[in-house]
JSON list of C-alpha atoms in Angstrom, two decimals:
[
{"chain": "A", "resi": 1, "resn": "MET", "atom": "CA", "xyz": [-172.79, -158.07, 146.25]},
{"chain": "A", "resi": 2, "resn": "THR", "atom": "CA", "xyz": [-174.29, -156.32, 149.07]},
{"chain": "A", "resi": 3, "resn": "ASN", "atom": "CA", "xyz": [-173.22, -153.43, 151.49]},
{"chain": "A", "resi": 4, "resn": "THR", "atom": "CA", "xyz": [-174.94, -154.94, 154.50]},
{"chain": "A", "resi": 5, "resn": "LEU", "atom": "CA", "xyz": [-174.06, -157.83, 156.84]},
{"chain": "A", "resi": 6, "resn": "ASN", "atom": "CA", "xyz": [-176.73, -160.12, 158.05]},
{"chain": "A", "resi": 7, "resn": "ALA", "atom": "CA", "xyz": [-177.38, -162.11, 160.38]},
{"chain": "A", "resi": 8, "resn": "ALA", "atom": "CA", "xyz": [-173.63, -163.04, 159.83]},
{"chain": "A", "resi": 9, "resn": "SER", "atom": "CA", "xyz": [-172.08, -165.01, 161.58]},
{"chain": "A", "resi": 10, "resn": "GLY", "atom": "CA", "xyz": [-168.98, -165.76, 163.34]},
{"chain": "A", "resi": 11, "resn": "GLY", "atom": "CA", "xyz": [-165.60, -166.70, 165.52]},
{"chain": "A", "resi": 12, "resn": "CYS", "atom": "CA", "xyz": [-162.71, -168.14, 166.73]},
{"chain": "A", "resi": 13, "resn": "LEU", "atom": "CA", "xyz": [-161.39, -171.85, 165.14]},
{"chain": "A", "resi": 14, "resn": "CYS", "atom": "CA", "xyz": [-161.57, -173.45, 168.10]},
{"chain": "A", "resi": 15, "resn": "GLY", "atom": "CA", "xyz": [-165.19, -172.75, 169.05]},
{"chain": "A", "resi": 16, "resn": "ALA", "atom": "CA", "xyz": [-165.29, -170.64, 172.22]},
{"chain": "A", "resi": 17, "resn": "VAL", "atom": "CA", "xyz": [-166.36, -167.14, 171.09]},
{"chain": "A", "resi": 18, "resn": "ARG", "atom": "CA", "xyz": [-169.15, -166.96, 168.20]},
{"chain": "A", "resi": 19, "resn": "PHE", "atom": "CA", "xyz": [-170.87, -163.82, 167.78]},
{"chain": "A", "resi": 20, "resn": "VAL", "atom": "CA", "xyz": [-173.47, -162.29, 165.05]},
{"chain": "A", "resi": 21, "resn": "VAL", "atom": "CA", "xyz": [-172.88, -159.02, 163.29]},
{"chain": "A", "resi": 22, "resn": "ASN", "atom": "CA", "xyz": [-175.77, -157.25, 161.22]},
{"chain": "A", "resi": 23, "resn": "GLY", "atom": "CA", "xyz": [-174.81, -153.75, 160.07]},
{"chain": "A", "resi": 24, "resn": "PRO", "atom": "CA", "xyz": [-174.14, -151.86, 156.85]},
{"chain": "A", "resi": 25, "resn": "VAL", "atom": "CA", "xyz": [-170.14, -152.24, 155.88]},
{"chain": "A", "resi": 26, "resn": "SER", "atom": "CA", "xyz": [-168.93, -148.78, 154.87]},
{"chain": "A", "resi": 27, "resn": "ALA", "atom": "CA", "xyz": [-165.31, -150.18, 153.51]},
{"chain": "A", "resi": 28, "resn": "PHE", "atom": "CA", "xyz": [-163.88, -153.51, 153.26]},
{"chain": "A", "resi": 29, "resn": "HIS", "atom": "CA", "xyz": [-159.96, -153.26, 153.10]},
{"chain": "A", "resi": 30, "resn": "LEU", "atom": "CA", "xyz": [-157.25, -154.84, 152.01]},
{"chain": "A", "resi": 31, "resn": "CYS", "atom": "CA", "xyz": [-154.32, -153.21, 154.55]},
{"chain": "A", "resi": 32, "resn": "HIS", "atom": "CA", "xyz": [-150.91, -154.72, 153.13]},
{"chain": "A", "resi": 33, "resn": "CYS", "atom": "CA", "xyz": [-149.19, -153.35, 156.07]},
{"chain": "A", "resi": 34, "resn": "ASP", "atom": "CA", "xyz": [-146.36, -154.30, 157.92]},
{"chain": "A", "resi": 35, "resn": "ARG", "atom": "CA", "xyz": [-148.25, -154.79, 161.47]},
{"chain": "A", "resi": 36, "resn": "CYS", "atom": "CA", "xyz": [-151.02, -156.17, 159.87]},
{"chain": "A", "resi": 37, "resn": "ARG", "atom": "CA", "xyz": [-149.49, -158.47, 157.55]},
{"chain": "A", "resi": 38, "resn": "HIS", "atom": "CA", "xyz": [-147.42, -159.35, 161.17]},
{"chain": "A", "resi": 39, "resn": "SER", "atom": "CA", "xyz": [-150.25, -159.72, 163.49]},
{"chain": "A", "resi": 40, "resn": "THR", "atom": "CA", "xyz": [-152.31, -162.11, 160.83]},
{"chain": "A", "resi": 41, "resn": "GLY", "atom": "CA", "xyz": [-148.34, -163.54, 159.37]},
{"chain": "A", "resi": 42, "resn": "SER", "atom": "CA", "xyz": [-149.80, -163.44, 155.80]},
{"chain": "A", "resi": 43, "resn": "ALA", "atom": "CA", "xyz": [-149.86, -161.26, 153.04]},
{"chain": "A", "resi": 44, "resn": "PHE", "atom": "CA", "xyz": [-152.72, -158.69, 154.13]},
{"chain": "A", "resi": 45, "resn": "ALA", "atom": "CA", "xyz": [-155.89, -158.19, 156.59]},
{"chain": "A", "resi": 46, "resn": "ALA", "atom": "CA", "xyz": [-158.89, -159.07, 155.27]},
{"chain": "A", "resi": 47, "resn": "ASN", "atom": "CA", "xyz": [-161.30, -156.48, 157.57]},
{"chain": "A", "resi": 48, "resn": "LEU", "atom": "CA", "xyz": [-164.94, -155.13, 157.68]},
{"chain": "A", "resi": 49, "resn": "PHE", "atom": "CA", "xyz": [-165.78, -152.03, 158.97]},
{"chain": "A", "resi": 50, "resn": "THR", "atom": "CA", "xyz": [-169.30, -151.05, 160.15]},
{"chain": "A", "resi": 51, "resn": "VAL", "atom": "CA", "xyz": [-171.48, -149.30, 162.50]},
{"chain": "A", "resi": 52, "resn": "PRO", "atom": "CA", "xyz": [-169.93, -150.38, 166.15]},
{"chain": "A", "resi": 53, "resn": "ASP", "atom": "CA", "xyz": [-173.38, -152.03, 167.99]},
{"chain": "A", "resi": 54, "resn": "ALA", "atom": "CA", "xyz": [-174.25, -154.18, 165.02]},
{"chain": "A", "resi": 55, "resn": "ILE", "atom": "CA", "xyz": [-172.62, -157.06, 166.76]},
{"chain": "A", "resi": 56, "resn": "THR", "atom": "CA", "xyz": [-173.73, -158.89, 169.48]},
{"chain": "A", "resi": 57, "resn": "TRP", "atom": "CA", "xyz": [-171.17, -161.93, 171.20]},
{"chain": "A", "resi": 58, "resn": "GLU", "atom": "CA", "xyz": [-173.62, -165.64, 171.37]},
{"chain": "A", "resi": 59, "resn": "GLN", "atom": "CA", "xyz": [-170.59, -166.65, 173.72]},
{"chain": "A", "resi": 60, "resn": "GLY", "atom": "CA", "xyz": [-167.03, -166.49, 175.27]},
{"chain": "A", "resi": 61, "resn": "GLU", "atom": "CA", "xyz": [-166.38, -162.59, 175.15]},
{"chain": "A", "resi": 62, "resn": "ASP", "atom": "CA", "xyz": [-164.63, -163.81, 178.49]},
{"chain": "A", "resi": 63, "resn": "GLN", "atom": "CA", "xyz": [-161.81, -165.75, 176.23]},
{"chain": "A", "resi": 64, "resn": "ILE", "atom": "CA", "xyz": [-161.37, -162.53, 174.32]},
{"chain": "A", "resi": 65, "resn": "LYS", "atom": "CA", "xyz": [-158.45, -159.97, 174.20]},
{"chain": "A", "resi": 66, "resn": "ARG", "atom": "CA", "xyz": [-156.74, -156.82, 173.15]},
{"chain": "A", "resi": 67, "resn": "PHE", "atom": "CA", "xyz": [-154.29, -155.60, 172.37]},
{"chain": "A", "resi": 68, "resn": "GLU", "atom": "CA", "xyz": [-153.99, -152.03, 171.13]},
{"chain": "A", "resi": 69, "resn": "LEU", "atom": "CA", "xyz": [-149.94, -151.38, 170.11]},
{"chain": "A", "resi": 70, "resn": "PRO", "atom": "CA", "xyz": [-148.18, -148.29, 172.36]},
{"chain": "A", "resi": 71, "resn": "THR", "atom": "CA", "xyz": [-146.16, -146.94, 169.23]},
{"chain": "A", "resi": 72, "resn": "ALA", "atom": "CA", "xyz": [-149.35, -147.12, 167.20]},
{"chain": "A", "resi": 73, "resn": "LYS", "atom": "CA", "xyz": [-152.53, -144.29, 166.78]},
{"chain": "A", "resi": 74, "resn": "HIS", "atom": "CA", "xyz": [-155.13, -146.60, 165.41]},
{"chain": "A", "resi": 75, "resn": "TRP", "atom": "CA", "xyz": [-153.70, -149.84, 165.01]},
{"chain": "A", "resi": 76, "resn": "THR", "atom": "CA", "xyz": [-155.59, -152.76, 167.29]},
{"chain": "A", "resi": 77, "resn": "ARG", "atom": "CA", "xyz": [-156.28, -156.36, 167.49]},
{"chain": "A", "resi": 78, "resn": "GLN", "atom": "CA", "xyz": [-159.09, -158.86, 169.06]},
{"chain": "A", "resi": 79, "resn": "PHE", "atom": "CA", "xyz": [-158.96, -162.06, 169.72]},
{"chain": "A", "resi": 80, "resn": "CYS", "atom": "CA", "xyz": [-158.95, -165.84, 171.31]},
{"chain": "A", "resi": 81, "resn": "ALA", "atom": "CA", "xyz": [-156.76, -166.67, 174.51]},
{"chain": "A", "resi": 82, "resn": "THR", "atom": "CA", "xyz": [-157.23, -169.83, 173.68]},
{"chain": "A", "resi": 83, "resn": "CYS", "atom": "CA", "xyz": [-156.61, -170.56, 169.91]},
{"chain": "A", "resi": 84, "resn": "GLY", "atom": "CA", "xyz": [-155.29, -166.65, 168.68]},
{"chain": "A", "resi": 85, "resn": "SER", "atom": "CA", "xyz": [-158.39, -166.07, 165.74]},
{"chain": "A", "resi": 86, "resn": "GLY", "atom": "CA", "xyz": [-158.72, -162.76, 164.95]},
{"chain": "A", "resi": 87, "resn": "LEU", "atom": "CA", "xyz": [-162.21, -161.81, 165.99]},
{"chain": "A", "resi": 88, "resn": "PRO", "atom": "CA", "xyz": [-163.97, -158.22, 165.76]},
{"chain": "A", "resi": 89, "resn": "TYR", "atom": "CA", "xyz": [-163.25, -154.87, 167.81]},
{"chain": "A", "resi": 90, "resn": "VAL", "atom": "CA", "xyz": [-164.63, -151.09, 168.31]},
{"chain": "A", "resi": 91, "resn": "ASN", "atom": "CA", "xyz": [-161.42, -150.12, 167.02]},
{"chain": "A", "resi": 92, "resn": "ARG", "atom": "CA", "xyz": [-160.56, -146.76, 169.40]},
{"chain": "A", "resi": 93, "resn": "SER", "atom": "CA", "xyz": [-161.95, -144.04, 168.18]},
{"chain": "A", "resi": 94, "resn": "GLY", "atom": "CA", "xyz": [-165.29, -145.79, 169.13]},
{"chain": "A", "resi": 95, "resn": "LYS", "atom": "CA", "xyz": [-166.73, -144.82, 165.19]},
{"chain": "A", "resi": 96, "resn": "PHE", "atom": "CA", "xyz": [-166.25, -148.29, 164.08]},
{"chain": "A", "resi": 97, "resn": "LEU", "atom": "CA", "xyz": [-166.72, -152.03, 164.49]},
{"chain": "A", "resi": 98, "resn": "VAL", "atom": "CA", "xyz": [-163.89, -154.13, 162.02]},
{"chain": "A", "resi": 99, "resn": "VAL", "atom": "CA", "xyz": [-164.69, -157.20, 161.73]},
{"chain": "A", "resi": 100, "resn": "PRO", "atom": "CA", "xyz": [-161.69, -159.01, 160.40]},
{"chain": "A", "resi": 101, "resn": "ALA", "atom": "CA", "xyz": [-163.43, -161.39, 157.20]},
{"chain": "A", "resi": 102, "resn": "GLY", "atom": "CA", "xyz": [-161.88, -164.48, 157.45]},
{"chain": "A", "resi": 103, "resn": "SER", "atom": "CA", "xyz": [-163.66, -164.81, 161.28]},
{"chain": "A", "resi": 104, "resn": "LEU", "atom": "CA", "xyz": [-166.75, -165.24, 159.61]},
{"chain": "A", "resi": 105, "resn": "ASP", "atom": "CA", "xyz": [-168.48, -168.07, 158.45]},
{"chain": "A", "resi": 106, "resn": "GLY", "atom": "CA", "xyz": [-169.03, -168.41, 154.92]},
{"chain": "A", "resi": 107, "resn": "ASP", "atom": "CA", "xyz": [-168.52, -165.70, 152.52]},
{"chain": "A", "resi": 108, "resn": "PRO", "atom": "CA", "xyz": [-169.57, -162.82, 153.64]},
{"chain": "A", "resi": 109, "resn": "ALA", "atom": "CA", "xyz": [-171.09, -161.62, 150.18]},
{"chain": "A", "resi": 110, "resn": "VAL", "atom": "CA", "xyz": [-169.22, -158.57, 150.43]},
{"chain": "A", "resi": 111, "resn": "THR", "atom": "CA", "xyz": [-166.52, -157.50, 147.94]},
{"chain": "A", "resi": 112, "resn": "PRO", "atom": "CA", "xyz": [-163.09, -155.76, 149.15]},
{"chain": "A", "resi": 113, "resn": "ASP", "atom": "CA", "xyz": [-162.62, -151.73, 147.79]},
{"chain": "A", "resi": 114, "resn": "ASP", "atom": "CA", "xyz": [-159.00, -151.78, 147.89]},
{"chain": "A", "resi": 115, "resn": "ARG", "atom": "CA", "xyz": [-155.76, -152.73, 148.45]},
{"chain": "A", "resi": 116, "resn": "ILE", "atom": "CA", "xyz": [-153.70, -150.43, 151.25]},
{"chain": "A", "resi": 117, "resn": "PHE", "atom": "CA", "xyz": [-150.57, -149.25, 151.78]},
{"chain": "A", "resi": 118, "resn": "TRP", "atom": "CA", "xyz": [-149.65, -151.54, 148.78]},
{"chain": "A", "resi": 119, "resn": "SER", "atom": "CA", "xyz": [-146.29, -150.17, 148.58]},
{"chain": "A", "resi": 120, "resn": "GLU", "atom": "CA", "xyz": [-145.12, -152.72, 151.68]},
{"chain": "A", "resi": 121, "resn": "ARG", "atom": "CA", "xyz": [-146.76, -155.68, 150.98]},
{"chain": "A", "resi": 122, "resn": "PRO", "atom": "CA", "xyz": [-144.41, -158.00, 150.40]},
{"chain": "A", "resi": 123, "resn": "HIS", "atom": "CA", "xyz": [-143.30, -158.78, 146.55]},
{"chain": "A", "resi": 124, "resn": "TRP", "atom": "CA", "xyz": [-145.04, -162.64, 145.72]},
{"chain": "A", "resi": 125, "resn": "VAL", "atom": "CA", "xyz": [-148.29, -161.33, 146.78]},
{"chain": "A", "resi": 126, "resn": "ASP", "atom": "CA", "xyz": [-147.37, -160.27, 142.61]},
{"chain": "A", "resi": 127, "resn": "ALA", "atom": "CA", "xyz": [-146.74, -163.67, 141.73]},
{"chain": "A", "resi": 128, "resn": "VAL", "atom": "CA", "xyz": [-150.52, -165.14, 143.24]},
{"chain": "A", "resi": 129, "resn": "GLU", "atom": "CA", "xyz": [-152.87, -164.46, 140.55]},
{"chain": "A", "resi": 130, "resn": "GLU", "atom": "CA", "xyz": [-150.53, -166.13, 138.57]},
{"chain": "A", "resi": 131, "resn": "SER", "atom": "CA", "xyz": [-149.59, -169.68, 140.56]},
{"chain": "A", "resi": 132, "resn": "PRO", "atom": "CA", "xyz": [-151.58, -172.63, 140.43]},
{"chain": "A", "resi": 133, "resn": "THR", "atom": "CA", "xyz": [-154.75, -173.23, 142.09]},
{"chain": "A", "resi": 134, "resn": "PHE", "atom": "CA", "xyz": [-155.66, -176.90, 143.85]},
{"chain": "A", "resi": 135, "resn": "ASP", "atom": "CA", "xyz": [-158.74, -177.90, 146.34]},
{"chain": "A", "resi": 136, "resn": "ARG", "atom": "CA", "xyz": [-157.25, -179.74, 148.39]},
{"chain": "A", "resi": 137, "resn": "TYR", "atom": "CA", "xyz": [-153.42, -179.79, 148.90]},
{"chain": "A", "resi": 138, "resn": "PRO", "atom": "CA", "xyz": [-151.57, -180.33, 145.79]},
{"chain": "A", "resi": 139, "resn": "THR", "atom": "CA", "xyz": [-149.92, -184.41, 145.77]},
{"chain": "A", "resi": 140, "resn": "ARG", "atom": "CA", "xyz": [-146.50, -183.25, 144.36]}
]
């Protein structure tokens, strides 16, 4: 695996926003905090951290909305105003570009470093590895 995003393209679900990321990955966290779970509607947020200038917006930058939770020191989210897909953002301190891994096209070839806020995970996360897998919807 690599620790750099090389011309990693991505965008939102509706296609209004497109970007390319080129930069070193300093961290890849799977975050189970309640804020990340609520904002993604899932068990965790998968975020890659790189340098702020690593992104080139190809289209739709005017479609991006930003939400900073007033009660949080660090939590932020950027998303497409049309479809709500999570998008990269520079964190509040300006030190990192945070890239939601799911916003990238294909596999970024970077593996997570850790799972943070593990004690806040929902109980069903522990059963994920033992769950059956299917390539499509199961026929039941």
